[in-house]
Amino acid sequence: MDTQLQPTSISQRSVLIRISGRDSRKVKNIGRPSSINENGATLISVSGVMIDNTTILTTGCLLGPFLYKENEKLLLQKDAKIEVRFESEENGTTWFPVQLADLIQCPGVGDTLKSLIGHGALLRYWDVGWFSHEPAQRPVESDLNWYTYDCIAVLKLKDKADFMPQFSPLRSPPSYQRGTSVLSVSSPHGLLHPEAFLNYLHSGIISNVFFYKDSPCVLMTDVSCLPGSEGGALYDRDNNFIGIQVPPIRKRGTNTYAYLSIASKAFLPALEAYMDTKFKEEVDIDAVRSLVFFFLFFSYSFFFLFSLFSFSFSLLLNRCLPHDLN
């Protein structure tokens, strides 16, 4: 492992994510060896990376089995529950609820995937994900993973993780070069043994870089993406944020894999714009709340003072006016 890589600092911002939801037909766990199906529900785990104390990034493939289409929109089934777990001495065994904030599509990733695995009839030779012994494994193009493969999911903690350190902004490297040393931080098999696999480290190199409109969008590496590692972050030796791992592509019926990641430059600009928009919305909401608070405070104060004045004035009148002795 490259001695200049700093695993301690980057592992602090990595998380284990799990999602659960009803699955009476036991189809959501197909192609996901680390999933669990019990009592009519499926539980799936992936990895993620924090960008601040409330926001987490992961692969959109986390949501694929729990999405449905309505009016050409992808919606998350209502009973789906998403939770995260941190590497923290204080809260190391606690699961924290999060909610889906947005799905950010990464331009060129879908087209790159199609160019790698072929078109039309060639698709029957390839799958996205890991080998499964399920006889009814679905073809890649019919799985909603296909529609979320080129998406980054933005998750929001319902309560701010104040026990975590303040994170510096994620930054992309100045360039993506083949042969660059990288370190992945992920939590494979996180459902089976979180204590053993939380923030598992694996090093390797960038094997190839695929571009979209002269900008890197997909990276091929020799860093194994084990089940549950998808969504984990890749860093270079300068702690630059290289990208996010996605499920590998696999020659159908074999254990021959190609490991891919979405380059950070494919989604960080859109993420920054999203964060700026959300920040402005939150500021606007806070401003409205402040105005409402002051309006209510003024109204109640005016009502109180008016009531007090009316009461005092009535007492004064009662004393000053002559009383009927009869």
Coordinates of C-alpha atoms in Angstrom, one line a residue:
M1 CA 0.0 0.0 0.0
D2 CA 1.3 3.5 -0.8
T3 CA 2.7 5.0 2.4
Q4 CA 1.4 8.4 1.4
L5 CA -2.2 7.3 1.5
Q6 CA -4.0 8.4 4.7
P7 CA -6.6 5.8 5.5
T8 CA -7.5 7.1 9.0
S9 CA -8.7 10.5 7.9
I10 CA -10.8 9.2 5.0
S11 CA -12.3 6.3 6.8
Q12 CA -13.9 8.6 9.3
R13 CA -16.2 10.0 6.7
S14 CA -17.2 6.6 5.3
V15 CA -20.4 4.9 6.3
L16 CA -22.3 1.6 6.1
I17 CA -25.8 2.0 4.6
R18 CA -28.7 -0.4 4.8
I19 CA -32.1 -0.3 3.1
S20 CA -35.1 -2.6 3.8
G21 CA -38.5 -3.0 2.4
R22 CA -41.3 -5.5 1.7
D23 CA -40.4 -8.2 -0.8
S24 CA -42.9 -11.1 -0.6
R25 CA -41.7 -12.5 -3.9
K26 CA -38.1 -12.5 -2.9
V27 CA -36.9 -10.8 -6.1
K28 CA -35.2 -7.7 -4.8
N29 CA -32.2 -9.7 -3.5
I30 CA -31.4 -11.3 -6.9
G31 CA -27.8 -10.6 -7.8
R32 CA -27.0 -9.3 -4.3
P33 CA -25.1 -12.0 -2.4
S34 CA -24.9 -10.0 0.8
S35 CA -28.6 -9.3 1.1
I36 CA -31.0 -10.9 3.6
N37 CA -34.6 -11.9 3.0
E38 CA -36.7 -12.6 6.1
N39 CA -40.4 -12.4 6.9
G40 CA -41.4 -11.0 3.5
A41 CA -38.8 -8.2 3.5
T42 CA -35.4 -7.8 1.9
L43 CA -32.4 -6.0 3.6
I44 CA -29.5 -4.8 1.4
S45 CA -26.4 -3.0 2.4
V46 CA -24.0 -0.7 0.5
S47 CA -21.3 1.8 1.4
G48 CA -21.3 5.6 1.3
V49 CA -19.2 8.7 2.0
M50 CA -20.2 11.8 4.0
I51 CA -19.7 15.3 2.5
D52 CA -20.7 17.1 5.7
N53 CA -22.4 16.2 9.0
T54 CA -25.8 15.7 7.4
T55 CA -25.2 14.7 3.8
I56 CA -24.1 11.3 2.5
L57 CA -23.4 10.1 -1.1
T58 CA -23.8 6.6 -2.4
T59 CA -24.6 4.7 -5.6
G60 CA -28.1 5.0 -7.0
C61 CA -28.0 1.2 -7.3
L62 CA -28.9 1.0 -3.6
L63 CA -32.4 2.1 -4.5
G64 CA -32.9 0.1 -7.6
P65 CA -34.8 -2.8 -6.1
F66 CA -37.1 -0.4 -4.1
L67 CA -38.0 1.9 -6.9
Y68 CA -41.1 1.9 -9.0
K69 CA -42.2 3.9 -12.0
E70 CA -45.2 6.2 -12.0
N71 CA -45.9 8.7 -14.7
E72 CA -42.3 8.2 -16.0
K73 CA -40.9 9.1 -12.6
L74 CA -38.9 6.8 -10.3
L75 CA -40.3 6.8 -6.8
L76 CA -39.1 5.0 -3.7
Q77 CA -41.6 2.5 -2.2
K78 CA -43.2 4.1 0.8
D79 CA -42.2 1.4 3.3
A80 CA -38.5 1.5 2.4
K81 CA -36.3 2.4 5.3
I82 CA -32.7 3.6 5.0
E83 CA -30.3 3.8 7.9
V84 CA -26.5 4.4 8.2
R85 CA -23.8 3.4 10.7
F86 CA -20.6 5.3 11.4
E87 CA -17.1 4.4 12.5
S88 CA -17.4 6.1 15.8
E89 CA -16.3 5.1 19.3
E90 CA -19.3 6.9 20.7
N91 CA -22.0 5.7 18.3
G92 CA -20.2 2.7 16.6
T93 CA -23.1 0.3 16.9
T94 CA -26.0 2.7 16.4
W95 CA -28.0 2.9 13.2
F96 CA -29.2 6.4 12.2
P97 CA -32.3 7.0 10.0
V98 CA -31.7 8.9 6.7
Q99 CA -34.0 9.9 3.9
L100 CA -33.5 10.2 0.2
A101 CA -32.9 13.8 -0.8
D102 CA -32.2 13.5 -4.5
L103 CA -30.8 11.4 -7.3
I104 CA -28.1 13.1 -9.4
Q105 CA -27.6 11.7 -12.9
C106 CA -24.0 11.5 -14.2
P107 CA -23.8 12.4 -17.9
G108 CA -22.1 9.8 -20.1
V109 CA -22.0 7.0 -17.5
G110 CA -25.0 5.1 -19.0
D111 CA -23.6 5.4 -22.5
T112 CA -20.2 4.2 -21.4
L113 CA -21.7 1.2 -19.7
K114 CA -23.6 0.3 -22.9
S115 CA -20.4 0.7 -24.9
L116 CA -18.6 -1.7 -22.6
I117 CA -21.2 -4.5 -22.5
G118 CA -22.5 -4.2 -26.1
H119 CA -25.9 -3.5 -27.5
G120 CA -29.0 -5.4 -28.4
A121 CA -28.5 -9.2 -28.4
L122 CA -25.0 -8.9 -26.8
L123 CA -26.7 -7.8 -23.5
R124 CA -27.7 -11.4 -22.9
Y125 CA -24.1 -12.2 -22.3
W126 CA -23.6 -9.6 -19.5
D127 CA -25.0 -8.8 -16.1
V128 CA -24.5 -5.9 -13.7
G129 CA -23.7 -7.2 -10.3
W130 CA -22.4 -10.4 -8.8
F131 CA -22.9 -14.0 -9.6
S132 CA -26.2 -15.5 -8.3
H133 CA -27.4 -19.0 -8.3
E134 CA -31.0 -17.9 -8.6
P135 CA -32.3 -19.5 -11.8
A136 CA -34.6 -16.5 -12.5
Q137 CA -31.9 -13.9 -12.6
R138 CA -33.1 -11.0 -14.6
P139 CA -31.4 -9.6 -17.6
V140 CA -29.5 -6.4 -16.9
E141 CA -31.7 -4.2 -19.0
S142 CA -34.9 -5.2 -17.2
D143 CA -33.5 -4.4 -13.7
L144 CA -34.1 -0.9 -12.3
N145 CA -30.4 -1.0 -11.4
W146 CA -29.9 -0.2 -15.1
Y147 CA -31.8 3.1 -14.6
T148 CA -29.9 4.0 -11.4
Y149 CA -26.5 2.8 -12.4
D150 CA -25.5 6.3 -13.6
C151 CA -27.0 8.0 -10.6
I152 CA -25.5 9.2 -7.3
A153 CA -28.0 9.1 -4.4
V154 CA -27.9 12.0 -2.0
L155 CA -29.1 11.0 1.5
K156 CA -29.8 13.3 4.4
L157 CA -29.5 12.5 8.1
K158 CA -32.7 13.3 10.0
D159 CA -30.5 14.6 12.8
K160 CA -27.1 16.2 12.4
A161 CA -24.2 14.0 13.4
D162 CA -22.5 16.4 15.8
F163 CA -20.3 13.6 17.2
M164 CA -18.5 13.4 13.9
P165 CA -15.6 15.7 13.0
Q166 CA -16.0 18.7 10.7
F167 CA -15.1 17.5 7.2
S168 CA -13.2 19.4 4.6
P169 CA -14.8 19.7 1.2
L170 CA -14.3 16.8 -1.2
R171 CA -12.0 17.7 -4.1
S172 CA -11.4 16.0 -7.4
P173 CA -7.9 15.4 -8.6
P174 CA -6.4 17.7 -11.2
S175 CA -6.3 14.8 -13.7
Y176 CA -7.1 11.0 -13.9
Q177 CA -4.2 9.0 -15.1
R178 CA -3.8 5.3 -15.7
G179 CA -1.5 3.7 -13.1
T180 CA -2.5 6.2 -10.4
S181 CA -2.5 4.5 -6.9
V182 CA -6.0 4.5 -5.3
L183 CA -7.4 3.4 -2.0
S184 CA -11.0 2.3 -1.6
V185 CA -12.9 2.6 1.7
S186 CA -16.1 0.5 1.8
S187 CA -18.1 -2.0 3.9
P188 CA -18.5 -5.2 2.0
H189 CA -20.7 -7.9 3.5
G190 CA -21.8 -5.2 6.0
L191 CA -25.0 -7.0 7.0
L192 CA -23.2 -10.2 7.8
H193 CA -20.6 -8.8 10.2
P194 CA -20.5 -5.0 10.5
E195 CA -17.7 -5.0 13.1
A196 CA -15.4 -7.0 10.8
F197 CA -16.1 -5.3 7.5
L198 CA -16.9 -1.7 8.4
N199 CA -14.6 0.6 6.4
Y200 CA -12.6 -2.1 4.8
L201 CA -9.5 -0.8 3.0
H202 CA -8.3 -2.0 -0.4
S203 CA -5.7 -0.5 -2.6
G204 CA -5.0 -0.7 -6.4
I205 CA -4.6 1.4 -9.4
I206 CA -6.6 3.1 -12.1
S207 CA -6.5 0.7 -15.1
N208 CA -8.4 2.8 -17.6
V209 CA -10.3 6.1 -17.9
F210 CA -13.4 6.6 -20.1
F211 CA -14.4 10.1 -21.1
Y212 CA -17.6 11.9 -22.0
K213 CA -17.2 15.2 -23.8
D214 CA -13.5 15.3 -22.9
S215 CA -14.4 14.9 -19.2
P216 CA -13.7 11.7 -17.2
C217 CA -16.9 9.8 -16.3
V218 CA -16.1 6.2 -15.7
L219 CA -12.9 4.6 -14.2
M220 CA -11.9 1.0 -14.5
T221 CA -9.7 -0.2 -11.6
D222 CA -8.2 -3.4 -10.3
V223 CA -9.8 -2.6 -6.9
S224 CA -12.2 -5.5 -6.2
C225 CA -15.8 -4.3 -5.6
L226 CA -17.2 -7.0 -3.2
P227 CA -20.9 -7.2 -2.5
G228 CA -21.8 -4.2 -0.4
S229 CA -18.7 -2.2 -1.5
E230 CA -20.7 -0.3 -4.1
G231 CA -21.1 3.3 -3.0
G232 CA -17.6 3.2 -1.4
A233 CA -15.2 6.1 -2.1
L234 CA -11.9 6.0 -4.0
Y235 CA -9.1 8.3 -3.1
D236 CA -5.6 9.0 -4.4
R237 CA -2.4 9.4 -2.3
D238 CA -3.1 13.1 -1.9
N239 CA -6.6 12.3 -0.4
N240 CA -8.3 13.6 -3.6
F241 CA -11.7 12.2 -4.1
I242 CA -11.4 10.0 -7.2
G243 CA -14.9 8.5 -7.4
I244 CA -17.6 6.2 -6.2
Q245 CA -17.6 2.4 -6.8
V246 CA -20.5 0.9 -8.6
P247 CA -21.5 -2.8 -9.1
P248 CA -19.1 -4.6 -11.4
I249 CA -20.1 -5.8 -14.8
R250 CA -19.8 -9.6 -15.2
K251 CA -19.7 -12.1 -18.0
R252 CA -23.0 -14.0 -17.5
G253 CA -22.6 -17.5 -15.9
T254 CA -19.0 -16.8 -14.8
N255 CA -17.1 -15.1 -12.1
T256 CA -15.2 -12.8 -14.6
Y257 CA -15.6 -9.2 -13.5
A258 CA -14.6 -5.7 -14.5
Y259 CA -14.6 -3.2 -11.7
L260 CA -15.9 0.2 -12.4
S261 CA -16.3 3.5 -10.6
I262 CA -18.0 6.8 -11.4
A263 CA -15.4 9.6 -11.6
S264 CA -16.0 12.3 -9.1
K265 CA -15.8 15.0 -11.9
A266 CA -19.0 13.4 -13.4
F267 CA -21.1 14.4 -10.4
L268 CA -19.4 16.9 -8.1
P269 CA -20.3 20.0 -10.2
A270 CA -24.0 18.9 -10.2
L271 CA -23.7 18.1 -6.5
E272 CA -22.3 21.5 -5.7
A273 CA -25.1 23.2 -7.6
Y274 CA -27.6 21.1 -5.8
M275 CA -26.1 21.9 -2.4
D276 CA -26.0 25.6 -3.2
T277 CA -29.7 25.5 -4.2
K278 CA -30.7 23.6 -1.1
F279 CA -28.6 26.0 1.1
K280 CA -30.5 29.0 -0.5
E281 CA -33.8 27.2 0.1
E282 CA -32.9 26.5 3.7
V283 CA -31.8 30.2 4.1
D284 CA -35.1 31.3 2.6
I285 CA -37.1 29.0 4.8
D286 CA -35.2 30.2 7.9
A287 CA -35.9 33.8 6.8
V288 CA -39.6 33.1 6.4
R289 CA -39.6 31.3 9.8
S290 CA -38.0 34.4 11.4
L291 CA -40.5 36.7 9.8
V292 CA -43.4 34.5 11.0
F293 CA -41.9 34.4 14.5
F294 CA -41.5 38.2 14.7
F295 CA -45.0 38.7 13.3
L296 CA -46.5 36.3 15.9
F297 CA -44.4 37.8 18.7
F298 CA -45.5 41.3 17.7
S299 CA -49.1 40.2 17.4
Y300 CA -49.1 38.5 20.8
S301 CA -47.3 41.5 22.4
F302 CA -49.7 43.9 20.9
F303 CA -52.7 41.8 22.0
F304 CA -51.2 41.6 25.5
L305 CA -50.5 45.3 25.8
F306 CA -53.9 46.2 24.4
S307 CA -55.6 43.8 26.8
L308 CA -53.6 45.3 29.7
F309 CA -54.4 48.9 28.6
S310 CA -58.1 48.0 28.3
F311 CA -58.2 46.5 31.7
S312 CA -56.4 49.4 33.3
F313 CA -58.6 51.9 31.5
S314 CA -61.7 50.2 32.7
L315 CA -60.4 50.3 36.3
L316 CA -59.7 54.0 36.0
L317 CA -63.1 54.7 34.6
N318 CA -64.7 52.7 37.4
R319 CA -62.9 54.8 40.0
C320 CA -63.5 58.2 38.4
L321 CA -67.1 57.9 37.4
P322 CA -69.7 58.7 40.1
H323 CA -71.4 55.7 41.6
D324 CA -75.2 55.4 42.1
L325 CA -75.6 55.2 45.9
N326 CA -79.0 53.7 45.4

